[in-house]
Amino acid sequence: MEYIRIEGIIGLVIVVGILLAIVLIGPGLTQSLHVGPSNFNVISAKLLKASCGYVINATIEASGIPGKCHDNLYAVTLNGTTYYAFYEPENGKTVVWYYNGTSSYPIYLSTSNTTYSPPSNLPNTIYNATFVSQQGKYSIMIGVSVAPKPTLKIIQAQILNVSGLCVLKTEVNANIPAGYIYFYEAVLNGSTYYIFYHPKGDTLCPVYYIDKSGVYNVSLYIYPENFTKATNVTPNSFEIKPGIYKVVYVTSVGNYTIMAETVTSITAPQFSVENTATESTVNGLTLLNFTITATTPAGSHICVYEISINGHNYTVYYKPEVSSSAIGVYVYQGTKTYPFYINGTVSAGTYTIIFYYCYEGVHYIYTGKITIS
């Protein structure tokens, strides 16, 4: 009997030891638990605390999405608490789109699924993060870290008058690990002007921000009055006299000073379209892939907002969604193939196509004979 009792005790010790080893080892920070189908994987993820809230930089591997469509990532659950996924919190745009292949996506966390409301203060601990997507769920262990502060350098600037509106054409060198850099004011030789985004026509919208790293040009529209919502202004309502100005940029990451000179006029953009294009159907809309070559002398981008095919006009959407927020395809300097989504049917054939586009507040058209296959 004594032998049996000792053997039982030894067995119990072995079992307890194995259980303790499992608990102590636990899932590593890079180990993931897959609870969804195999065509949605979160390869890695970082939970960062940024100035605009909490953002997860996730590298997602996906496959099996039909054609050139996307699937949706709706939410992320952290230790059982659900946060909704926003891809552009400044504009209240919810749901993160992801595509076939392996890419990194910023996911901004919100306690509301309608209005961007970031969590106030997440505990600095390790989280079991479950990503809730259209294709299923995927869990991974992540920890909180503070995102490096964005940095900015103003390389050069010019002061332009574009269709009666004053523009600071500015070349920036930005490093933005997460979040945004906001541009608030421009002080020209001691006079304060407010910085706005220019969507179209004579409309100015607050606030201008950038969210990508690299060296590129931005067009900062300035006005002597401040607005809290989109506002139509009167062209040539104030004057900045020709000359050289000391410009102080007031931004969310500090103030930056540079000398800028007024430029009396800018050259019109160049825009041309190759004579072949492809056609397919996505989410009930017609997708036309056009290869466009463009030059943008004042930086920024060209916006193509409408096309006419053999006399039939179609609004252009940059994603497969009939929505006012999706109107307009941005075309940048260089040669690239761009997707155009239209709410109509276009079969294969050769057509005369007119492109209606806008650059720095001025509207243009381009006409070409294009074969669609």
Tab-separated table of C-alpha atoms in Angstrom:
chain	number	residue	atom	x	y	z
A	1	MET	CA	0.000	0.000	0.000
A	2	GLU	CA	2.865	2.373	0.826
A	3	TYR	CA	4.379	1.755	-2.650
A	4	ILE	CA	1.068	2.551	-4.363
A	5	ARG	CA	0.664	5.788	-2.349
A	6	ILE	CA	4.174	6.997	-3.283
A	7	GLU	CA	3.608	6.137	-6.946
A	8	GLY	CA	0.345	8.098	-6.937
A	9	ILE	CA	2.025	11.118	-5.385
A	10	ILE	CA	4.826	11.006	-7.993
A	11	GLY	CA	2.251	10.875	-10.793
A	12	LEU	CA	0.358	13.834	-9.355
A	13	VAL	CA	3.593	15.852	-9.128
A	14	ILE	CA	4.370	15.133	-12.802
A	15	VAL	CA	0.900	16.248	-13.943
A	16	VAL	CA	1.055	19.461	-11.867
A	17	GLY	CA	4.538	20.143	-13.244
A	18	ILE	CA	3.344	19.868	-16.846
A	19	LEU	CA	0.407	22.213	-16.172
A	20	LEU	CA	2.691	24.774	-14.504
A	21	ALA	CA	5.090	24.609	-17.455
A	22	ILE	CA	2.237	25.333	-19.879
A	23	VAL	CA	1.091	28.310	-17.795
A	24	LEU	CA	4.601	29.718	-17.360
A	25	ILE	CA	5.571	29.364	-21.002
A	26	GLY	CA	2.243	30.730	-22.267
A	27	PRO	CA	1.787	32.094	-25.782
A	28	GLY	CA	4.758	34.217	-26.863
A	29	LEU	CA	4.217	37.758	-28.074
A	30	THR	CA	4.726	36.638	-31.657
A	31	GLN	CA	2.704	33.411	-31.371
A	32	SER	CA	-0.786	33.540	-32.842
A	33	LEU	CA	-3.917	31.476	-32.391
A	34	HIS	CA	-5.871	31.020	-35.585
A	35	VAL	CA	-9.612	30.742	-35.037
A	36	GLY	CA	-10.793	31.611	-38.555
A	37	PRO	CA	-10.344	30.288	-42.091
A	38	SER	CA	-6.830	29.955	-43.486
A	39	ASN	CA	-7.132	32.875	-45.957
A	40	PHE	CA	-6.970	35.576	-43.248
A	41	ASN	CA	-3.817	35.718	-41.119
A	42	VAL	CA	-2.374	38.437	-38.902
A	43	ILE	CA	1.368	37.986	-39.314
A	44	SER	CA	2.337	40.608	-36.732
A	45	ALA	CA	0.828	43.563	-34.911
A	46	LYS	CA	1.870	46.486	-32.701
A	47	LEU	CA	-0.479	48.418	-30.433
A	48	LEU	CA	0.729	52.019	-30.318
A	49	LYS	CA	-0.419	54.980	-28.274
A	50	ALA	CA	-0.397	57.986	-30.609
A	51	SER	CA	-1.523	61.585	-30.229
A	52	CYS	CA	-4.852	60.782	-31.927
A	53	GLY	CA	-5.598	57.686	-29.828
A	54	TYR	CA	-4.615	54.043	-30.108
A	55	VAL	CA	-3.613	52.502	-33.418
A	56	ILE	CA	-2.661	48.943	-34.285
A	57	ASN	CA	-0.162	48.575	-37.120
A	58	ALA	CA	-1.038	45.112	-38.385
A	59	THR	CA	0.581	43.067	-41.132
A	60	ILE	CA	-2.195	40.996	-42.685
A	61	GLU	CA	-1.871	38.087	-45.108
A	62	ALA	CA	-5.016	37.381	-47.105
A	63	SER	CA	-6.045	35.237	-50.049
A	64	GLY	CA	-9.218	34.026	-51.690
A	65	ILE	CA	-10.751	37.490	-52.142
A	66	PRO	CA	-12.459	37.523	-55.571
A	67	GLY	CA	-10.892	39.603	-58.357
A	68	LYS	CA	-9.689	43.036	-57.336
A	69	CYS	CA	-12.195	43.336	-54.487
A	70	HIS	CA	-11.422	43.842	-50.824
A	71	ASP	CA	-12.715	42.373	-47.604
A	72	ASN	CA	-13.515	44.215	-44.387
A	73	LEU	CA	-11.923	44.256	-40.946
A	74	TYR	CA	-14.632	45.400	-38.540
A	75	ALA	CA	-13.225	45.332	-35.022
A	76	VAL	CA	-10.461	44.231	-32.662
A	77	THR	CA	-11.190	42.657	-29.287
A	78	LEU	CA	-8.562	43.282	-26.594
A	79	ASN	CA	-8.845	40.907	-23.623
A	80	GLY	CA	-12.575	40.608	-24.281
A	81	THR	CA	-13.340	44.311	-24.875
A	82	THR	CA	-14.400	45.155	-28.423
A	83	TYR	CA	-13.084	48.244	-30.234
A	84	TYR	CA	-14.289	49.216	-33.690
A	85	ALA	CA	-11.856	49.638	-36.578
A	86	PHE	CA	-11.476	53.055	-38.235
A	87	TYR	CA	-9.160	53.647	-41.184
A	88	GLU	CA	-9.499	57.425	-41.366
A	89	PRO	CA	-10.680	58.730	-37.992
A	90	GLU	CA	-10.381	62.387	-38.973
A	91	ASN	CA	-13.192	61.889	-41.491
A	92	GLY	CA	-15.122	59.337	-39.451
A	93	LYS	CA	-14.474	56.519	-41.910
A	94	THR	CA	-15.051	53.119	-40.365
A	95	VAL	CA	-14.050	49.583	-41.397
A	96	VAL	CA	-10.532	48.831	-42.630
A	97	TRP	CA	-10.254	47.373	-46.128
A	98	TYR	CA	-7.662	44.685	-46.791
A	99	TYR	CA	-6.681	42.948	-50.007
A	100	ASN	CA	-5.080	39.746	-51.279
A	101	GLY	CA	-1.400	39.451	-50.441
A	102	THR	CA	0.642	40.630	-47.465
A	103	SER	CA	0.421	44.307	-46.507
A	104	SER	CA	0.503	46.510	-43.431
A	105	TYR	CA	-2.620	48.388	-42.345
A	106	PRO	CA	-3.163	51.004	-39.627
A	107	ILE	CA	-6.243	50.221	-37.520
A	108	TYR	CA	-7.504	53.057	-35.318
A	109	LEU	CA	-9.471	51.817	-32.305
A	110	SER	CA	-12.791	53.389	-31.306
A	111	THR	CA	-15.322	52.653	-28.565
A	112	SER	CA	-18.095	53.692	-30.985
A	113	ASN	CA	-18.817	52.243	-34.418
A	114	THR	CA	-20.338	55.490	-35.748
A	115	THR	CA	-18.194	58.320	-34.307
A	116	TYR	CA	-14.461	58.052	-33.728
A	117	SER	CA	-14.060	57.837	-29.931
A	118	PRO	CA	-10.654	56.458	-28.973
A	119	PRO	CA	-10.257	54.673	-25.625
A	120	SER	CA	-8.917	57.100	-23.049
A	121	ASN	CA	-6.232	55.052	-21.351
A	122	LEU	CA	-5.534	51.386	-22.050
A	123	PRO	CA	-3.566	49.643	-19.276
A	124	ASN	CA	0.054	48.957	-20.138
A	125	THR	CA	-0.216	45.178	-20.289
A	126	ILE	CA	-0.239	42.239	-22.680
A	127	TYR	CA	-3.437	41.759	-24.684
A	128	ASN	CA	-5.017	38.823	-26.446
A	129	ALA	CA	-6.074	40.696	-29.605
A	130	THR	CA	-8.738	39.085	-31.784
A	131	PHE	CA	-9.155	40.665	-35.235
A	132	VAL	CA	-12.738	40.351	-36.498
A	133	SER	CA	-12.864	40.321	-40.291
A	134	GLN	CA	-15.226	39.409	-43.091
A	135	GLN	CA	-13.282	36.161	-43.542
A	136	GLY	CA	-13.205	35.166	-39.895
A	137	LYS	CA	-11.184	35.853	-36.767
A	138	TYR	CA	-7.523	35.720	-35.898
A	139	SER	CA	-5.936	36.133	-32.467
A	140	ILE	CA	-2.461	37.284	-31.546
A	141	MET	CA	-0.754	38.488	-28.354
A	142	ILE	CA	0.335	42.151	-28.404
A	143	GLY	CA	1.590	44.737	-25.924
A	144	VAL	CA	1.191	48.512	-25.688
A	145	SER	CA	4.021	50.876	-26.583
A	146	VAL	CA	4.193	54.620	-27.163
A	147	ALA	CA	4.470	55.501	-30.846
A	148	PRO	CA	7.579	57.533	-31.734
A	149	LYS	CA	6.705	61.190	-32.167
A	150	PRO	CA	6.272	62.231	-35.814
A	151	THR	CA	8.953	64.510	-37.194
A	152	LEU	CA	8.756	67.145	-39.902
A	153	LYS	CA	11.141	69.207	-41.987
A	154	ILE	CA	10.102	71.980	-44.354
A	155	ILE	CA	12.408	71.782	-47.372
A	156	GLN	CA	11.157	74.666	-49.509
A	157	ALA	CA	8.032	76.677	-50.226
A	158	GLN	CA	6.425	79.050	-52.711
A	159	ILE	CA	3.439	81.367	-52.377
A	160	LEU	CA	0.981	81.002	-55.267
A	161	ASN	CA	-2.265	82.594	-56.348
A	162	VAL	CA	-4.420	79.844	-57.853
A	163	SER	CA	-7.779	80.988	-59.217
A	164	GLY	CA	-7.897	83.756	-56.627
A	165	LEU	CA	-6.966	81.535	-53.673
A	166	CYS	CA	-3.639	81.745	-51.876
A	167	VAL	CA	-1.620	78.527	-51.709
A	168	LEU	CA	1.580	77.655	-49.890
A	169	LYS	CA	3.162	75.035	-52.131
A	170	THR	CA	5.374	73.279	-49.595
A	171	GLU	CA	7.842	70.419	-49.935
A	172	VAL	CA	7.992	68.411	-46.721
A	173	ASN	CA	10.091	65.574	-45.352
A	174	ALA	CA	7.862	63.734	-42.889
A	175	ASN	CA	8.344	60.701	-40.673
A	176	ILE	CA	4.995	59.558	-39.249
A	177	PRO	CA	5.152	56.139	-37.524
A	178	ALA	CA	1.494	56.483	-36.461
A	179	GLY	CA	-1.175	59.150	-36.389
A	180	TYR	CA	-1.039	62.538	-38.121
A	181	ILE	CA	0.772	65.850	-38.395
A	182	TYR	CA	-1.653	68.783	-38.376
A	183	PHE	CA	-1.015	72.157	-40.016
A	184	TYR	CA	-2.824	74.957	-38.163
A	185	GLU	CA	-1.428	78.347	-39.166
A	186	ALA	CA	1.085	80.087	-41.412
A	187	VAL	CA	2.516	83.372	-40.183
A	188	LEU	CA	3.817	85.499	-43.084
A	189	ASN	CA	6.053	88.373	-41.951
A	190	GLY	CA	4.070	88.564	-38.707
A	191	SER	CA	0.556	88.259	-40.240
A	192	THR	CA	-1.390	85.142	-39.263
A	193	TYR	CA	-3.252	83.032	-41.836
A	194	TYR	CA	-5.114	79.796	-41.170
A	195	ILE	CA	-4.356	76.635	-43.130
A	196	PHE	CA	-7.104	74.677	-44.885
A	197	TYR	CA	-7.693	71.710	-47.135
A	198	HIS	CA	-9.128	72.546	-50.568
A	199	PRO	CA	-11.564	69.886	-51.873
A	200	LYS	CA	-12.960	71.787	-54.860
A	201	GLY	CA	-14.018	75.161	-56.261
A	202	ASP	CA	-13.891	77.991	-53.710
A	203	THR	CA	-14.460	75.720	-50.698
A	204	LEU	CA	-11.977	75.526	-47.817
A	205	CYS	CA	-12.126	72.829	-45.126
A	206	PRO	CA	-10.371	72.558	-41.745
A	207	VAL	CA	-7.965	71.049	-40.745
A	208	TYR	CA	-5.092	70.120	-43.079
A	209	TYR	CA	-3.149	67.033	-42.005
A	210	ILE	CA	-0.700	64.517	-43.444
A	211	ASP	CA	-0.350	60.858	-42.489
A	212	LYS	CA	2.378	59.381	-44.680
A	213	SER	CA	6.160	59.387	-44.394
A	214	GLY	CA	8.495	60.545	-47.135
A	215	VAL	CA	9.443	63.613	-49.165
A	216	TYR	CA	6.565	65.122	-51.122
A	217	ASN	CA	4.677	68.331	-51.919
A	218	VAL	CA	1.569	69.580	-50.149
A	219	SER	CA	-0.730	72.435	-51.141
A	220	LEU	CA	-1.704	74.427	-48.055
A	221	TYR	CA	-4.503	76.901	-48.725
A	222	ILE	CA	-4.327	79.904	-46.410
A	223	TYR	CA	-6.995	82.441	-45.441
A	224	PRO	CA	-7.051	85.306	-42.892
A	225	GLU	CA	-10.211	83.960	-41.168
A	226	ASN	CA	-10.651	80.669	-39.358
A	227	PHE	CA	-13.524	78.233	-40.006
A	228	THR	CA	-14.717	75.175	-38.111
A	229	LYS	CA	-16.497	73.601	-41.102
A	230	ALA	CA	-16.360	73.611	-44.912
A	231	THR	CA	-16.872	77.197	-46.091
A	232	ASN	CA	-17.158	78.882	-49.482
A	233	VAL	CA	-14.861	81.907	-49.718
A	234	THR	CA	-14.612	84.779	-52.166
A	235	PRO	CA	-11.611	84.561	-54.536
A	236	ASN	CA	-9.140	87.479	-54.391
A	237	SER	CA	-10.718	88.676	-51.130
A	238	PHE	CA	-7.278	89.503	-49.707
A	239	GLU	CA	-3.887	90.282	-51.170
A	240	ILE	CA	-0.402	89.039	-50.496
A	241	LYS	CA	1.920	91.433	-52.257
A	242	PRO	CA	4.820	90.109	-54.362
A	243	GLY	CA	8.013	89.586	-52.422
A	244	ILE	CA	9.941	87.310	-50.098
A	245	TYR	CA	8.305	86.315	-46.816
A	246	LYS	CA	9.440	84.740	-43.598
A	247	VAL	CA	6.905	81.926	-43.130
A	248	VAL	CA	6.358	80.276	-39.750
A	249	TYR	CA	4.389	77.012	-39.951
A	250	VAL	CA	2.422	76.247	-36.781
A	251	THR	CA	1.916	72.473	-36.616
A	252	SER	CA	1.065	69.763	-34.107
A	253	VAL	CA	4.739	68.792	-33.854
A	254	GLY	CA	6.183	72.270	-33.487
A	255	ASN	CA	6.820	75.480	-35.389
A	256	TYR	CA	9.012	75.619	-38.494
A	257	THR	CA	10.406	78.667	-40.267
A	258	ILE	CA	11.467	79.091	-43.895
A	259	MET	CA	11.753	81.872	-46.460
A	260	ALA	CA	9.241	81.725	-49.328
A	261	GLU	CA	8.771	83.872	-52.415
A	262	THR	CA	5.578	84.718	-54.267
A	263	VAL	CA	5.101	83.208	-57.729
A	264	THR	CA	2.834	85.058	-60.123
A	265	SER	CA	1.542	82.048	-62.089
A	266	ILE	CA	1.795	78.288	-62.404
A	267	THR	CA	1.940	76.066	-65.444
A	268	ALA	CA	-1.091	73.963	-66.314
A	269	PRO	CA	-0.778	70.235	-65.572
A	270	GLN	CA	-0.106	67.691	-68.295
A	271	PHE	CA	-2.538	64.780	-68.573
A	272	SER	CA	-2.712	61.940	-71.096
A	273	VAL	CA	-4.296	58.483	-71.179
A	274	GLU	CA	-3.027	55.381	-72.987
A	275	ASN	CA	-5.291	54.164	-75.801
A	276	THR	CA	-6.069	50.792	-74.195
A	277	ALA	CA	-7.887	49.958	-70.968
A	278	THR	CA	-9.387	46.921	-69.239
A	279	GLU	CA	-12.910	46.364	-67.921
A	280	SER	CA	-14.427	44.157	-65.215
A	281	THR	CA	-17.268	44.172	-62.678
A	282	VAL	CA	-16.745	44.700	-58.937
A	283	ASN	CA	-19.561	44.884	-56.363
A	284	GLY	CA	-22.052	45.633	-59.135
A	285	LEU	CA	-20.017	48.551	-60.539
A	286	THR	CA	-17.927	48.674	-63.710
A	287	LEU	CA	-14.183	48.875	-63.051
A	288	LEU	CA	-12.119	50.556	-65.776
A	289	ASN	CA	-8.340	50.502	-65.434
A	290	PHE	CA	-6.758	53.476	-67.224
A	291	THR	CA	-3.017	54.095	-67.521
A	292	ILE	CA	-2.398	57.826	-67.090
A	293	THR	CA	0.709	59.967	-67.440
A	294	ALA	CA	0.593	63.278	-65.594
A	295	THR	CA	2.754	66.188	-64.506
A	296	THR	CA	1.766	68.370	-61.555
A	297	PRO	CA	3.880	71.566	-61.634
A	298	ALA	CA	2.547	72.840	-58.283
A	299	GLY	CA	2.813	69.433	-56.579
A	300	SER	CA	-0.193	67.736	-54.995
A	301	HIS	CA	-2.506	65.748	-57.300
A	302	ILE	CA	-5.015	65.926	-60.143
A	303	CYS	CA	-8.601	64.878	-59.312
A	304	VAL	CA	-10.598	63.146	-62.069
A	305	TYR	CA	-14.251	63.418	-61.046
A	306	GLU	CA	-16.220	62.504	-64.189
A	307	ILE	CA	-15.845	60.750	-67.542
A	308	SER	CA	-17.983	60.740	-70.674
A	309	ILE	CA	-18.079	57.589	-72.815
A	310	ASN	CA	-19.641	58.130	-76.254
A	311	GLY	CA	-21.767	60.947	-74.825
A	312	HIS	CA	-22.839	59.196	-71.609
A	313	ASN	CA	-21.513	60.901	-68.483
A	314	TYR	CA	-20.524	58.924	-65.389
A	315	THR	CA	-19.412	60.039	-61.945
A	316	VAL	CA	-16.023	58.521	-61.091
A	317	TYR	CA	-15.487	56.682	-57.788
A	318	TYR	CA	-12.082	55.677	-56.458
A	319	LYS	CA	-13.489	52.604	-54.712
A	320	PRO	CA	-16.414	50.250	-55.550
A	321	GLU	CA	-18.975	52.269	-53.645
A	322	VAL	CA	-21.603	54.766	-54.828
A	323	SER	CA	-20.989	57.425	-52.201
A	324	SER	CA	-20.254	61.155	-52.188
A	325	SER	CA	-17.181	60.458	-50.050
A	326	ALA	CA	-15.786	58.121	-52.761
A	327	ILE	CA	-16.040	60.538	-55.698
A	328	GLY	CA	-12.830	61.400	-57.542
A	329	VAL	CA	-9.686	59.514	-58.502
A	330	TYR	CA	-6.448	61.196	-57.439
A	331	VAL	CA	-3.770	61.142	-60.147
A	332	TYR	CA	-0.167	61.878	-59.212
A	333	GLN	CA	2.885	62.856	-61.220
A	334	GLY	CA	4.315	60.060	-63.337
A	335	THR	CA	2.796	57.078	-65.166
A	336	LYS	CA	0.500	54.719	-63.303
A	337	THR	CA	-2.590	52.582	-63.806
A	338	TYR	CA	-5.609	53.843	-61.844
A	339	PRO	CA	-8.928	52.093	-61.086
A	340	PHE	CA	-12.064	54.026	-62.084
A	341	TYR	CA	-15.405	52.751	-60.771
A	342	ILE	CA	-18.595	53.894	-62.523
A	343	ASN	CA	-22.261	53.083	-61.950
A	344	GLY	CA	-23.038	51.832	-65.432
A	345	THR	CA	-22.298	49.083	-67.935
A	346	VAL	CA	-19.549	49.420	-70.538
A	347	SER	CA	-18.839	46.529	-72.880
A	348	ALA	CA	-15.642	45.890	-74.810
A	349	GLY	CA	-15.061	48.237	-77.720
A	350	THR	CA	-13.444	51.458	-78.881
A	351	TYR	CA	-14.884	54.684	-77.493
A	352	THR	CA	-14.292	58.420	-77.449
A	353	ILE	CA	-13.794	59.160	-73.759
A	354	ILE	CA	-13.664	62.605	-72.148
A	355	PHE	CA	-11.962	62.973	-68.764
A	356	TYR	CA	-13.058	65.883	-66.565
A	357	TYR	CA	-10.442	66.793	-63.995
A	358	CYS	CA	-9.412	69.558	-61.625
A	359	TYR	CA	-6.002	70.770	-60.540
A	360	GLU	CA	-5.376	73.516	-57.987
A	361	GLY	CA	-8.912	74.817	-58.388
A	362	VAL	CA	-8.821	74.989	-62.208
A	363	HIS	CA	-10.920	72.577	-64.299
A	364	TYR	CA	-9.690	70.849	-67.483
A	365	ILE	CA	-10.798	68.203	-69.959
A	366	TYR	CA	-8.933	65.552	-71.906
A	367	THR	CA	-10.388	63.640	-74.887
A	368	GLY	CA	-9.017	60.408	-76.308
A	369	LYS	CA	-10.085	57.378	-78.363
A	370	ILE	CA	-9.565	54.340	-76.107
A	371	THR	CA	-10.093	50.633	-76.709
A	372	ILE	CA	-11.585	48.782	-73.727
A	373	SER	CA	-11.120	45.029	-73.476
